[in-house]
Amino acid sequence: MIAFLLTIRVRSGAHDGTERETLKRWLDRYPMLSDKTVHSWASSADGSVTCHWGGHSADHLGGVRYSATEREKFALFGGRPVLWRNGEADGRTSIDPKTYLREPTEWSQDLDGRHVVVRVDNRTVHVQTDAAGLLPVYISRNAEGIQISNMAALVTPVGAQTRPRALAGLLAGGWSITGEPLREGVERVVPGTATSISRDGVVTTAHLRTDYAELLAAVPDYAEAERLMTSLARAFADWPGRETQLALTGGRDSRVIAAVLRKADITPAVVTNAFAGQVGYPETGDVQAARHLSMMLGWEHSATKTRETAAVYSRTHSVLELLQLTSAQTTSLTDIMDVDLEPVNSLPILFDGVAGEIGRGAWTAYLGGECPTGQTVDEMAASLFEKITPGSPPALLNGDGKALIYDWLREFSREQTDRGVALADIPEVLHLERQASWHGPNLSNRDHREDTASLYLSPRIWPHMIGRGGGGHVDGKFNRTLLQSLGPDLAKIPYETADASWLQDNSVGATMNEERRRNTHMIPVEPIGAILDVARTAAHSHSDHPAWDVLDRKRVVELLERDPEQIRGVERYQLWSLATALAMPEGLR
């Protein structure tokens, strides 16, 4: 991982060392890195541009370094980028920082994967973000100049106020629905853009991502998608000195990825997480299915356990401080349940099945029920709001909080239709945007332990997943076709839940757990009581917290007075979000 702080000073005068001290303070508070070294670069001509960074050393990265210099040029990258060359993905050139010393025209349009690239020459600062928004980058401006970082805490002004709309999103759905950081004074750099900043502070932005309307109109080619995913998998895994892993469950999407890895001749170490509270823990359905699949594939499998003594339960405030350091303070505790607050000795490339639901109904697959619909923008916004914030159990938000979310959904829907997206496709587009506003920030909290390779989140794959209604209207055809082509033997292994029987042909897909669930001797109990205690304490201690401006006090009191054994389903997620919002520590500086 890397944490960087880039400063472009538009006023004359030497830097006073504040930026270096800011990063040092961040590293000192960050428990996941044993190396606290601050590296620095400054433009020699006038010192108007500086970059400070810290992170894993080359020893953890197979000898790779994140930065390179050449005369008045400086380049730095983060994440796991790949480059497309003549239709094939190249994973080796993309991890040589000298690549980015070249003019952006030689590589900018060809980057894929989770990444950020910084390039500085004697004229311009160039900052490029990945199109899926998997590595968030943040920017702040003041009278002195501009600061940019992949850690929002490093560029958030002291004493910054809370954005009510971002807070309402966290409390409504567990993430910043709008994509905004929690604190004012800092903005997120738009995903899929190349931002150029002149030495006098003039900012220009080029959008690199294909318009959604064009993606949705594309004609899917499943054979081409298979070829692209196989090439991309080989490129992601091509980082010498680093282990390749696959996060495999008993579900649909990671199984397709397993089939792709086999086609690419990649042999990963397979990992499956079991959480306290799941049926059959620690021998959950996911663990059993993944173990069976691994045996068929001849791959090593291990299960990790998130116990009731995990840090998220026993050291909740320390986990919240981690979120404050590495996220925009809009990631819920529930999305970092498996974090271990200790430095790690290895940094694998981790393949996952995240976002496979894009190709099989998006919101319907992810949250269940019917896909949001509407004949007008207002109706669509109302339907989306109901999907994100269902009426039962009652939402945590009051009328003002609900209005903030609904108004943004209406604005988003209108903007997309103005850009040529059909009204019926708005839910699909919002779900793609959700990968940047929910999944991307969450990955930053895990940078210390892995670089993630998400094949479904390559924009080059999206036309084949959602083109001609493939995502929302031809439910599951993309996933079904690829698995039938690459791994029909894997499809025969029963799935973890009845809902996971997404293959239409029962001879190809089956279900596993109805009988096992009926006969299980254990009723799962998540140790939610620890989170309830955190939320209760924070609610009583912070009566003036800005969250109360968007919260329904009566509903919050009702939830907090419940016995933890009675908190189930959606209410669990509400409690996680409430504890996150009320107990999150304030800024770094």
mmCIF file of C-alpha atoms in Angstrom, residues 140 160 230 391 413 585:
data_model
loop_
_atom_site.group_PDB
_atom_site.id
_atom_site.type_symbol
_atom_site.label_atom_id
_atom_site.label_comp_id
_atom_site.label_asym_id
_atom_site.label_seq_id
_atom_site.Cartn_x
_atom_site.Cartn_y
_atom_site.Cartn_z
ATOM 1 C CA SER A 140 -8.624 20.240 -1.167
ATOM 2 C CA ALA A 160 -14.098 20.776 8.844
ATOM 3 C CA THR A 230 -8.579 -14.348 -18.918
ATOM 4 C CA GLY A 391 -40.027 1.198 5.069
ATOM 5 C CA SER A 413 -31.806 10.236 -12.353
ATOM 6 C CA PRO A 585 -13.390 10.200 15.789
#
